PDB file of C-alpha atoms in Angstrom:
ATOM      1  CA  MET A  24      91.756 -65.864 -79.814  1.00  0.00           C
ATOM      2  CA  GLU A  25      89.075 -63.324 -80.045  1.00  0.00           C
ATOM      3  CA  LYS A  26      86.682 -65.819 -81.525  1.00  0.00           C
ATOM      4  CA  VAL A  27      87.425 -68.287 -78.680  1.00  0.00           C
ATOM      5  CA  ALA A  28      86.500 -65.537 -76.135  1.00  0.00           C
ATOM      6  CA  VAL A  29      83.203 -64.704 -77.870  1.00  0.00           C
ATOM      7  CA  VAL A  30      82.336 -68.374 -77.959  1.00  0.00           C
ATOM      8  CA  LEU A  31      83.046 -68.762 -74.249  1.00  0.00           C
ATOM      9  CA  LEU A  32      80.899 -65.687 -73.452  1.00  0.00           C
ATOM     10  CA  LEU A  33      77.963 -66.912 -75.387  1.00  0.00           C
ATOM     11  CA  VAL A  34      78.208 -70.386 -73.675  1.00  0.00           C
ATOM     12  CA  SER A  35      78.241 -68.629 -70.183  1.00  0.00           C
ATOM     13  CA  VAL A  36      75.197 -66.512 -71.012  1.00  0.00           C
ATOM     14  CA  SER A  37      73.349 -69.569 -72.282  1.00  0.00           C
ATOM     15  CA  ILE A  38      74.142 -71.528 -69.154  1.00  0.00           C
ATOM     16  CA  TYR A  39      72.872 -68.614 -66.898  1.00  0.00           C
ATOM     17  CA  ILE A  40      69.624 -68.294 -68.779  1.00  0.00           C
ATOM     18  CA  LEU A  41      69.005 -71.987 -68.641  1.00  0.00           C
ATOM     19  CA  ALA A  42      69.705 -72.036 -64.928  1.00  0.00           C
ATOM     20  CA  SER A  43      67.279 -69.119 -64.305  1.00  0.00           C
ATOM     21  CA  VAL A  44      64.531 -70.904 -66.245  1.00  0.00           C
ATOM     22  CA  GLN A  45      65.080 -74.046 -64.280  1.00  0.00           C
ATOM     23  CA  VAL A  46      64.945 -72.192 -60.929  1.00  0.00           C
ATOM     24  CA  SER A  47      61.694 -70.451 -61.913  1.00  0.00           C
ATOM     25  CA  ALA A  48      60.181 -73.813 -62.890  1.00  0.00           C
ATOM     26  CA  VAL A  49      61.165 -75.284 -59.573  1.00  0.00           C
ATOM     27  CA  GLN A  50      59.736 -72.353 -57.636  1.00  0.00           C
ATOM     28  CA  GLU A  51      56.445 -72.625 -59.578  1.00  0.00           C
ATOM     29  CA  LEU A  52      56.151 -76.319 -58.652  1.00  0.00           C
ATOM     30  CA  LEU A  53      56.960 -75.515 -54.995  1.00  0.00           C
ATOM     31  CA  ARG A  54      54.411 -72.573 -54.699  1.00  0.00           C
ATOM     32  CA  GLY A  55      51.146 -73.479 -52.977  1.00  0.00           C
ATOM     33  CA  ARG A  56      47.630 -72.143 -53.458  1.00  0.00           C
ATOM     34  CA  ASP A  57      46.903 -68.452 -52.616  1.00  0.00           C
ATOM     35  CA  GLY A  58      46.201 -67.923 -48.969  1.00  0.00           C
ATOM     36  CA  ARG A  59      43.181 -66.177 -47.498  1.00  0.00           C
ATOM     37  CA  ASP A  60      43.045 -62.350 -47.338  1.00  0.00           C
ATOM     38  CA  GLY A  61      44.671 -60.918 -44.266  1.00  0.00           C
ATOM     39  CA  ARG A  62      42.900 -58.657 -41.759  1.00  0.00           C
ATOM     40  CA  ASP A  63      42.540 -54.996 -42.478  1.00  0.00           C
ATOM     41  CA  GLY A  64      45.379 -53.005 -41.269  1.00  0.00           C
ATOM     42  CA  GLU A  65      45.089 -49.952 -39.041  1.00  0.00           C
ATOM     43  CA  ASP A  66      44.038 -46.631 -40.593  1.00  0.00           C
ATOM     44  CA  GLY A  67      46.950 -44.704 -41.824  1.00  0.00           C
ATOM     45  CA  HIS A  68      47.630 -41.112 -40.893  1.00  0.00           C
ATOM     46  CA  ASP A  69      45.580 -38.371 -42.495  1.00  0.00           C
ATOM     47  CA  GLY A  70      47.118 -37.185 -45.703  1.00  0.00           C
ATOM     48  CA  HIS A  71      47.874 -33.545 -46.519  1.00  0.00           C
ATOM     49  CA  ALA A  72      44.771 -31.402 -47.244  1.00  0.00           C
ATOM     50  CA  GLY A  73      44.013 -31.096 -50.915  1.00  0.00           C
ATOM     51  CA  ALA A  74      43.676 -27.919 -52.859  1.00  0.00           C
ATOM     52  CA  PRO A  75      40.344 -25.924 -52.318  1.00  0.00           C
ATOM     53  CA  GLY A  76      37.581 -26.883 -54.714  1.00  0.00           C
ATOM     54  CA  PRO A  77      35.609 -24.304 -56.685  1.00  0.00           C
ATOM     55  CA  PRO A  78      32.711 -22.408 -54.890  1.00  0.00           C
ATOM     56  CA  GLY A  79      29.401 -24.252 -54.802  1.00  0.00           C
ATOM     57  CA  ILE A  80      26.033 -22.880 -55.934  1.00  0.00           C
ATOM     58  CA  ASP A  81      24.320 -20.450 -53.438  1.00  0.00           C
ATOM     59  CA  GLY A  82      21.768 -22.214 -51.244  1.00  0.00           C
ATOM     60  CA  GLN A  83      18.132 -21.089 -50.598  1.00  0.00           C
ATOM     61  CA  ASP A  84      17.551 -18.336 -47.946  1.00  0.00           C
ATOM     62  CA  GLY A  85      17.024 -19.771 -44.465  1.00  0.00           C
ATOM     63  CA  HIS A  86      14.096 -18.916 -42.129  1.00  0.00           C
ATOM     64  CA  ASP A  87      14.327 -15.726 -40.040  1.00  0.00           C
ATOM     65  CA  GLY A  88      16.063 -16.302 -36.733  1.00  0.00           C
ATOM     66  CA  VAL A  89      14.777 -15.341 -33.216  1.00  0.00           C
ATOM     67  CA  PRO A  90      15.301 -11.544 -32.585  1.00  0.00           C
ATOM     68  CA  GLY A  91      18.347 -10.898 -30.413  1.00  0.00           C
ATOM     69  CA  GLU A  92      18.381  -8.699 -27.308  1.00  0.00           C
ATOM     70  CA  ALA A  93      18.348  -4.954 -27.789  1.00  0.00           C
ATOM     71  CA  GLY A  94      21.733  -3.448 -28.091  1.00  0.00           C
ATOM     72  CA  MET A  95      23.023  -0.447 -25.980  1.00  0.00           C
ATOM     73  CA  ASP A  96      21.866   2.964 -26.806  1.00  0.00           C
ATOM     74  CA  GLY A  97      24.133   4.767 -29.170  1.00  0.00           C
ATOM     75  CA  LYS A  98      25.696   8.145 -28.516  1.00  0.00           C
ATOM     76  CA  ASP A  99      23.588  11.211 -28.937  1.00  0.00           C
ATOM     77  CA  GLY A 100      23.844  12.808 -32.283  1.00  0.00           C
ATOM     78  CA  GLU A 101      24.898  16.346 -32.832  1.00  0.00           C
ATOM     79  CA  ARG A 102      22.323  19.020 -32.061  1.00  0.00           C
ATOM     80  CA  GLY A 103      20.552  20.356 -35.160  1.00  0.00           C
ATOM     81  CA  GLU A 104      20.449  23.960 -36.097  1.00  0.00           C
ATOM     82  CA  LYS A 105      17.863  26.155 -34.281  1.00  0.00           C
ATOM     83  CA  ASP A 106      15.004  27.058 -36.508  1.00  0.00           C
ATOM     84  CA  GLU A 107      12.883  30.213 -36.358  1.00  0.00           C
ATOM     85  CA  ARG A 108      10.359  30.375 -33.527  1.00  0.00           C
ATOM     86  CA  GLY A 109       6.789  29.668 -34.533  1.00  0.00           C
ATOM     87  CA  GLU A 110       3.827  31.856 -33.801  1.00  0.00           C
ATOM     88  CA  ARG A 111       2.223  31.667 -30.350  1.00  0.00           C
ATOM     89  CA  GLY A 112      -0.903  29.601 -30.197  1.00  0.00           C
ATOM     90  CA  ASP A 113      -4.249  30.650 -28.802  1.00  0.00           C
ATOM     91  CA  PRO A 114      -4.676  30.293 -25.049  1.00  0.00           C
ATOM     92  CA  GLY A 115      -6.533  27.143 -23.932  1.00  0.00           C
ATOM     93  CA  THR A 116      -9.705  27.074 -21.857  1.00  0.00           C
ATOM     94  CA  ARG A 117      -9.215  27.495 -18.087  1.00  0.00           C
ATOM     95  CA  GLY A 118      -9.519  24.305 -16.116  1.00  0.00           C
ATOM     96  CA  PRO A 119     -11.584  23.772 -12.968  1.00  0.00           C
ATOM     97  CA  GLN A 120     -10.227  24.994  -9.714  1.00  0.00           C
ATOM     98  CA  GLY A 121      -8.341  22.236  -7.885  1.00  0.00           C
ATOM     99  CA  LEU A 122      -8.607  21.434  -4.227  1.00  0.00           C
ATOM    100  CA  SER A 123      -6.338  23.293  -1.805  1.00  0.00           C
ATOM    101  CA  ASP A 124      -4.201  21.529   0.817  1.00  0.00           C
ATOM    102  CA  GLY A 125      -6.424  21.131   3.896  1.00  0.00           C
ATOM    103  CA  GLY A 126      -8.929  23.930   3.479  1.00  0.00           C
ATOM    104  CA  VAL A 127      -9.832  26.433   6.273  1.00  0.00           C
ATOM    105  CA  THR A 128     -12.463  26.836   9.026  1.00  0.00           C
ATOM    106  CA  TYR A 129     -14.012  29.932  10.405  1.00  0.00           C
ATOM    107  CA  THR A 130     -16.854  30.939  12.787  1.00  0.00           C
ATOM    108  CA  ARG A 131     -19.889  32.761  11.427  1.00  0.00           C
ATOM    109  CA  TRP A 132     -21.093  34.736  14.401  1.00  0.00           C
ATOM    110  CA  GLY A 133     -24.891  35.447  14.567  1.00  0.00           C
ATOM    111  CA  ARG A 134     -25.972  32.628  12.180  1.00  0.00           C
ATOM    112  CA  THR A 135     -26.647  28.878  12.335  1.00  0.00           C
ATOM    113  CA  THR A 136     -25.861  28.228   8.676  1.00  0.00           C
ATOM    114  CA  CYS A 137     -22.911  28.700   6.450  1.00  0.00           C
ATOM    115  CA  PRO A 138     -22.868  30.907   3.261  1.00  0.00           C
ATOM    116  CA  GLY A 139     -23.687  29.315  -0.050  1.00  0.00           C
ATOM    117  CA  THR A 140     -20.258  30.022  -1.584  1.00  0.00           C
ATOM    118  CA  PRO A 141     -18.878  27.064  -3.581  1.00  0.00           C
ATOM    119  CA  GLY A 142     -16.829  24.686  -1.400  1.00  0.00           C
ATOM    120  CA  THR A 143     -18.245  25.818   1.957  1.00  0.00           C
ATOM    121  CA  GLU A 144     -20.028  23.443   4.289  1.00  0.00           C
ATOM    122  CA  LEU A 145     -21.390  23.440   7.811  1.00  0.00           C
ATOM    123  CA  VAL A 146     -19.309  21.589  10.455  1.00  0.00           C
ATOM    124  CA  TYR A 147     -21.698  22.298  13.343  1.00  0.00           C
ATOM    125  CA  ALA A 148     -24.106  24.989  14.631  1.00  0.00           C
ATOM    126  CA  GLY A 149     -24.109  26.171  18.238  1.00  0.00           C
ATOM    127  CA  ARG A 150     -24.286  29.300  20.463  1.00  0.00           C
ATOM    128  CA  ALA A 151     -21.711  31.987  21.298  1.00  0.00           C
ATOM    129  CA  ALA A 152     -20.245  31.894  24.816  1.00  0.00           C
ATOM    130  CA  GLY A 153     -17.576  33.745  26.847  1.00  0.00           C
ATOM    131  CA  SER A 154     -16.505  34.887  30.262  1.00  0.00           C
ATOM    132  CA  TRP A 155     -18.705  37.254  32.288  1.00  0.00           C
ATOM    133  CA  TYR A 156     -18.501  40.738  30.789  1.00  0.00           C
ATOM    134  CA  ASN A 157     -16.868  42.487  33.804  1.00  0.00           C
ATOM    135  CA  SER A 158     -14.920  39.537  35.189  1.00  0.00           C
ATOM    136  CA  LYS A 159     -11.273  40.278  35.979  1.00  0.00           C
ATOM    137  CA  GLY A 160     -10.118  36.866  34.788  1.00  0.00           C
ATOM    138  CA  GLY A 161     -11.244  34.239  32.369  1.00  0.00           C
ATOM    139  CA  GLY A 162     -10.846  33.987  28.627  1.00  0.00           C
ATOM    140  CA  ALA A 163     -10.779  37.012  26.354  1.00  0.00           C
ATOM    141  CA  ASN A 164     -11.993  35.161  23.286  1.00  0.00           C
ATOM    142  CA  TYR A 165     -15.507  34.075  22.367  1.00  0.00           C
ATOM    143  CA  LEU A 166     -16.344  30.444  21.731  1.00  0.00           C
ATOM    144  CA  CYS A 167     -18.894  28.677  19.518  1.00  0.00           C
ATOM    145  CA  LEU A 168     -20.297  26.036  21.868  1.00  0.00           C
ATOM    146  CA  PRO A 169     -21.984  22.878  20.338  1.00  0.00           C
ATOM    147  CA  GLU A 170     -25.558  22.353  21.372  1.00  0.00           C
ATOM    148  CA  VAL A 171     -24.869  19.011  22.981  1.00  0.00           C
ATOM    149  CA  PRO A 172     -21.654  18.623  25.105  1.00  0.00           C
ATOM    150  CA  LEU A 173     -19.652  15.449  25.796  1.00  0.00           C
ATOM    151  CA  TYR A 174     -17.969  15.039  29.235  1.00  0.00           C
ATOM    152  CA  SER A 175     -15.025  12.964  30.281  1.00  0.00           C
ATOM    153  CA  ALA A 176     -14.014  12.305  33.982  1.00  0.00           C
ATOM    154  CA  PHE A 177     -15.125  15.154  36.220  1.00  0.00           C
ATOM    155  CA  THR A 178     -15.409  16.078  39.946  1.00  0.00           C
ATOM    156  CA  PRO A 179     -18.821  16.986  41.113  1.00  0.00           C
ATOM    157  CA  GLY A 180     -19.335  20.312  42.913  1.00  0.00           C
ATOM    158  CA  VAL A 181     -18.022  23.833  42.448  1.00  0.00           C
ATOM    159  CA  GLN A 182     -14.229  24.253  42.528  1.00  0.00           C
ATOM    160  CA  THR A 183     -12.670  27.147  44.487  1.00  0.00           C
ATOM    161  CA  TYR A 184     -10.681  28.350  41.501  1.00  0.00           C
ATOM    162  CA  ARG A 185     -12.347  28.034  38.172  1.00  0.00           C
ATOM    163  CA  ASP A 186     -13.791  29.924  35.267  1.00  0.00           C
ATOM    164  CA  PHE A 187     -17.280  30.017  33.906  1.00  0.00           C
ATOM    165  CA  LEU A 188     -18.732  30.322  30.439  1.00  0.00           C
ATOM    166  CA  TYR A 189     -21.920  32.328  29.767  1.00  0.00           C
ATOM    167  CA  GLY A 190     -24.125  32.783  26.764  1.00  0.00           C
ATOM    168  CA  THR A 191     -23.318  35.882  24.657  1.00  0.00           C
ATOM    169  CA  GLU A 192     -25.979  38.567  24.141  1.00  0.00           C
ATOM    170  CA  TYR A 193     -26.323  41.272  21.521  1.00  0.00           C
ATOM    171  CA  GLU A 194     -25.845  44.400  23.673  1.00  0.00           C
ATOM    172  CA  THR A 195     -27.018  46.765  20.930  1.00  0.00           C
ATOM    173  CA  GLY A 196     -29.449  49.033  22.751  1.00  0.00           C
ATOM    174  CA  LEU A 197     -33.057  49.870  21.946  1.00  0.00           C
ATOM    175  CA  GLY A 198     -34.475  51.958  19.114  1.00  0.00           C
ATOM    176  CA  ALA A 199     -32.017  53.370  16.638  1.00  0.00           C
ATOM    177  CA  GLN A 200     -28.916  53.012  18.749  1.00  0.00           C
ATOM    178  CA  SER A 201     -27.502  50.252  16.486  1.00  0.00           C
ATOM    179  CA  PRO A 202     -28.266  48.644  13.111  1.00  0.00           C
ATOM    180  CA  LEU A 203     -28.797  45.453  15.176  1.00  0.00           C
ATOM    181  CA  SER A 204     -31.091  47.007  17.792  1.00  0.00           C
ATOM    182  CA  ALA A 205     -33.835  44.486  16.929  1.00  0.00           C
ATOM    183  CA  LYS A 206     -31.685  41.756  18.541  1.00  0.00           C
ATOM    184  CA  TYR A 207     -31.063  43.613  21.765  1.00  0.00           C
ATOM    185  CA  ASN A 208     -30.587  41.203  24.741  1.00  0.00           C
ATOM    186  CA  HIS A 209     -31.036  38.126  22.535  1.00  0.00           C
ATOM    187  CA  ASN A 210     -28.445  35.355  22.699  1.00  0.00           C
ATOM    188  CA  VAL A 211     -26.065  34.986  19.804  1.00  0.00           C
ATOM    189  CA  PRO A 212     -25.996  31.784  17.705  1.00  0.00           C
ATOM    190  CA  CYS A 213     -22.995  30.679  15.643  1.00  0.00           C
ATOM    191  CA  ALA A 214     -21.895  28.232  12.945  1.00  0.00           C
ATOM    192  CA  ILE A 215     -18.496  26.590  12.319  1.00  0.00           C
ATOM    193  CA  CYS A 216     -17.931  26.549   8.580  1.00  0.00           C
ATOM    194  CA  TYR A 217     -15.310  24.611   6.523  1.00  0.00           C
ATOM    195  CA  VAL A 218     -14.047  25.737   3.090  1.00  0.00           C
ATOM    196  CA  SER A 219     -12.437  22.826   1.206  1.00  0.00           C
ATOM    197  CA  THR A 220     -11.406  24.778  -1.951  1.00  0.00           C
ATOM    198  CA  ARG A 221      -9.442  27.612  -0.377  1.00  0.00           C
ATOM    199  CA  ALA A 222      -6.441  27.684   1.963  1.00  0.00           C
ATOM    200  CA  SER A 223      -6.357  31.113   3.596  1.00  0.00           C
ATOM    201  CA  ILE A 224      -8.809  33.116   5.678  1.00  0.00           C
ATOM    202  CA  LEU A 225      -8.874  36.845   6.492  1.00  0.00           C
ATOM    203  CA  MET A 226     -11.192  39.026   8.625  1.00  0.00           C
ATOM    204  CA  VAL A 227     -11.096  42.657   7.208  1.00  0.00           C
ATOM    205  CA  PRO A 228     -12.191  45.269   9.750  1.00  0.00           C
ATOM    206  CA  ALA A 229     -13.920  48.465   8.649  1.00  0.00           C
ATOM    207  CA  ARG A 230     -14.721  47.015   5.172  1.00  0.00           C
ATOM    208  CA  ASN A 231     -17.718  44.941   4.051  1.00  0.00           C
ATOM    209  CA  VAL A 232     -16.097  43.757   0.827  1.00  0.00           C
ATOM    210  CA  CYS A 233     -12.999  41.552   0.274  1.00  0.00           C
ATOM    211  CA  PRO A 234      -9.748  42.462  -1.547  1.00  0.00           C
ATOM    212  CA  ALA A 235      -9.304  41.516  -5.161  1.00  0.00           C
ATOM    213  CA  GLN A 236      -8.908  37.743  -5.784  1.00  0.00           C
ATOM    214  CA  TRP A 237     -10.553  36.876  -2.402  1.00  0.00           C
ATOM    215  CA  THR A 238     -13.940  35.327  -1.939  1.00  0.00           C
ATOM    216  CA  LEU A 239     -16.466  36.962   0.458  1.00  0.00           C
ATOM    217  CA  GLU A 240     -17.838  34.453   2.903  1.00  0.00           C
ATOM    218  CA  TYR A 241     -20.033  36.902   4.796  1.00  0.00           C
ATOM    219  CA  SER A 242     -20.008  40.567   5.918  1.00  0.00           C
ATOM    220  CA  GLY A 243     -21.341  42.251   9.086  1.00  0.00           C
ATOM    221  CA  TYR A 244     -20.399  44.512  11.987  1.00  0.00           C
ATOM    222  CA  LEU A 245     -17.295  44.549  14.078  1.00  0.00           C
ATOM    223  CA  MET A 246     -18.195  43.763  17.740  1.00  0.00           C
ATOM    224  CA  SER A 247     -16.527  43.153  21.124  1.00  0.00           C
ATOM    225  CA  ASN A 248     -17.033  43.934  24.789  1.00  0.00           C
ATOM    226  CA  ALA A 249     -17.553  47.571  25.888  1.00  0.00           C
ATOM    227  CA  ILE A 250     -14.704  49.717  26.971  1.00  0.00           C
ATOM    228  CA  GLN A 251     -16.157  50.061  30.486  1.00  0.00           C
ATOM    229  CA  TYR A 252     -15.623  46.352  31.047  1.00  0.00           C
ATOM    230  CA  GLU A 253     -12.907  43.740  30.482  1.00  0.00           C
ATOM    231  CA  ARG A 254     -11.148  43.330  27.150  1.00  0.00           C
ATOM    232  CA  THR A 255     -12.250  40.688  24.673  1.00  0.00           C
ATOM    233  CA  MET A 256     -11.403  39.715  21.028  1.00  0.00           C
ATOM    234  CA  PHE A 257     -12.929  41.603  18.105  1.00  0.00           C
ATOM    235  CA  GLU A 258     -15.267  39.407  16.065  1.00  0.00           C
ATOM    236  CA  CYS A 259     -17.292  39.880  12.852  1.00  0.00           C
ATOM    237  CA  VAL A 260     -21.024  39.422  13.517  1.00  0.00           C
ATOM    238  CA  ASP A 261     -23.193  38.793  10.488  1.00  0.00           C
ATOM    239  CA  LYS A 262     -25.156  41.811   9.176  1.00  0.00           C
ATOM    240  CA  ASP A 263     -28.331  39.777   9.164  1.00  0.00           C
ATOM    241  CA  PRO A 264     -28.171  38.076  12.595  1.00  0.00           C
ATOM    242  CA  GLU A 265     -30.346  35.446  14.028  1.00  0.00           C
ATOM    243  CA  SER A 266     -30.973  34.850  17.727  1.00  0.00           C
ATOM    244  CA  VAL A 267     -31.211  31.785  19.965  1.00  0.00           C
ATOM    245  CA  PRO A 268     -34.921  31.052  20.339  1.00  0.00           C
ATOM    246  CA  GLY A 269     -36.567  32.216  23.603  1.00  0.00           C
ATOM    247  CA  SER A 270     -33.468  34.157  24.627  1.00  0.00           C
ATOM    248  CA  SER A 271     -34.649  37.836  25.003  1.00  0.00           C
ATOM    249  CA  GLY A 272     -34.554  38.092  28.754  1.00  0.00           C
ATOM    250  CA  GLY A 273     -31.465  40.292  29.115  1.00  0.00           C
ATOM    251  CA  ILE A 274     -29.563  38.215  31.731  1.00  0.00           C
ATOM    252  CA  ASP A 275     -26.207  39.497  30.623  1.00  0.00           C
ATOM    253  CA  GLY A 276     -23.166  37.084  30.535  1.00  0.00           C
ATOM    254  CA  ALA A 277     -20.725  37.637  27.708  1.00  0.00           C
ATOM    255  CA  LEU A 278     -21.674  40.663  25.587  1.00  0.00           C
ATOM    256  CA  PHE A 279     -21.322  41.893  21.991  1.00  0.00           C
ATOM    257  CA  TYR A 280     -21.193  45.680  21.579  1.00  0.00           C
ATOM    258  CA  ASN A 281     -20.775  47.604  18.357  1.00  0.00           C
ATOM    259  CA  VAL A 282     -17.335  49.111  17.674  1.00  0.00           C
ATOM    260  CA  GLU A 283     -16.779  52.696  16.464  1.00  0.00           C
ATOM    261  CA  ALA A 284     -13.605  54.534  15.395  1.00  0.00           C
ATOM    262  CA  LYS A 285     -12.192  57.412  17.463  1.00  0.00           C
ATOM    263  CA  CYS A 286     -10.336  60.302  15.758  1.00  0.00           C
ATOM    264  CA  HIS A 287      -7.245  59.671  17.796  1.00  0.00           C
ATOM    265  CA  GLY A 288      -4.510  58.316  15.559  1.00  0.00           C
ATOM    266  CA  ILE A 289      -7.228  57.219  13.173  1.00  0.00           C
ATOM    267  CA  PRO A 290      -7.976  59.850  10.457  1.00  0.00           C
ATOM    268  CA  CYS A 291     -11.517  61.051  10.502  1.00  0.00           C
ATOM    269  CA  GLY A 292     -11.966  61.359   6.854  1.00  0.00           C
ATOM    270  CA  PRO A 293     -12.265  58.770   5.595  1.00  0.00           C
ATOM    271  CA  TYR A 294     -13.269  57.359   8.932  1.00  0.00           C
ATOM    272  CA  VAL A 295     -16.359  58.861  10.641  1.00  0.00           C
ATOM    273  CA  ALA A 296     -16.716  59.066  14.342  1.00  0.00           C
ATOM    274  CA  GLU A 297     -19.828  57.422  15.906  1.00  0.00           C
ATOM    275  CA  LYS A 298     -20.437  55.163  12.880  1.00  0.00           C
ATOM    276  CA  GLU A 299     -20.599  51.479  13.533  1.00  0.00           C
ATOM    277  CA  LEU A 300     -17.645  49.775  11.834  1.00  0.00           C
ATOM    278  CA  THR A 301     -18.310  47.012   9.356  1.00  0.00           C
ATOM    279  CA  CYS A 302     -16.261  43.866   8.635  1.00  0.00           C
ATOM    280  CA  ALA A 303     -15.839  41.124   6.059  1.00  0.00           C
ATOM    281  CA  VAL A 304     -14.694  37.475   6.284  1.00  0.00           C
ATOM    282  CA  CYS A 305     -12.797  36.445   3.226  1.00  0.00           C
ATOM    283  CA  THR A 306     -11.099  33.296   1.919  1.00  0.00           C
ATOM    284  CA  ARG A 307      -8.675  32.479  -0.838  1.00  0.00           C
TER     285      ARG A 307
END
């Protein structure tokens, strides 16, 4: 029985193999020629990243780039330790004197020119004038009138209430009555002077020199009206006075008298009675 079963199994296998061969032969006969290639399909999704490769060789240095904008200042560093003080250097040379703010002007009574001190220049020359020597009214100060006046609108004729200006004379007496006796009854000239390099002015009475650090513009004699007449200002008249040409007639007007000290509240010693007081005009 076992032999019959083996024979039947072998027969069945043989029949299956033969049938498969026949089917393959039929399929080969029925297959046509290969068709044309189909169109490319759409790209597939990106695959996962691969493992990093080894580092490449260093490339050549590139060109320098354009400089960037300056960054913000950093914080101040800590202060260093103080070293020993060095020796004091030699003083430098003194620079030239600078200009002062504005300068000053003054009147030089008795002269038509200004002193030759540096920075001093003539503004104009003229003649001294003032109110009548014994007039109850008018101005108490002396004026330096220009030689040629300029008028604005005016009313002709003499006004009922007014003041007058008169030329000023040296009223110094004849002979040895005054150091300026040679100019007795002459009219007084004057000069307006401007100092550009100094800012202050001072008239020092009873001295013919200036204090320390001040510049002497001119010196002379202290003068004013006489005590018998009306009060005026004290002025410093140059010690070497000039006079207005052709003015020695003695017609009065405003007058300049010498001034002396009285031993009344003023110490005689160092002051001396009956000595004409000097004066100095100083700038700084």
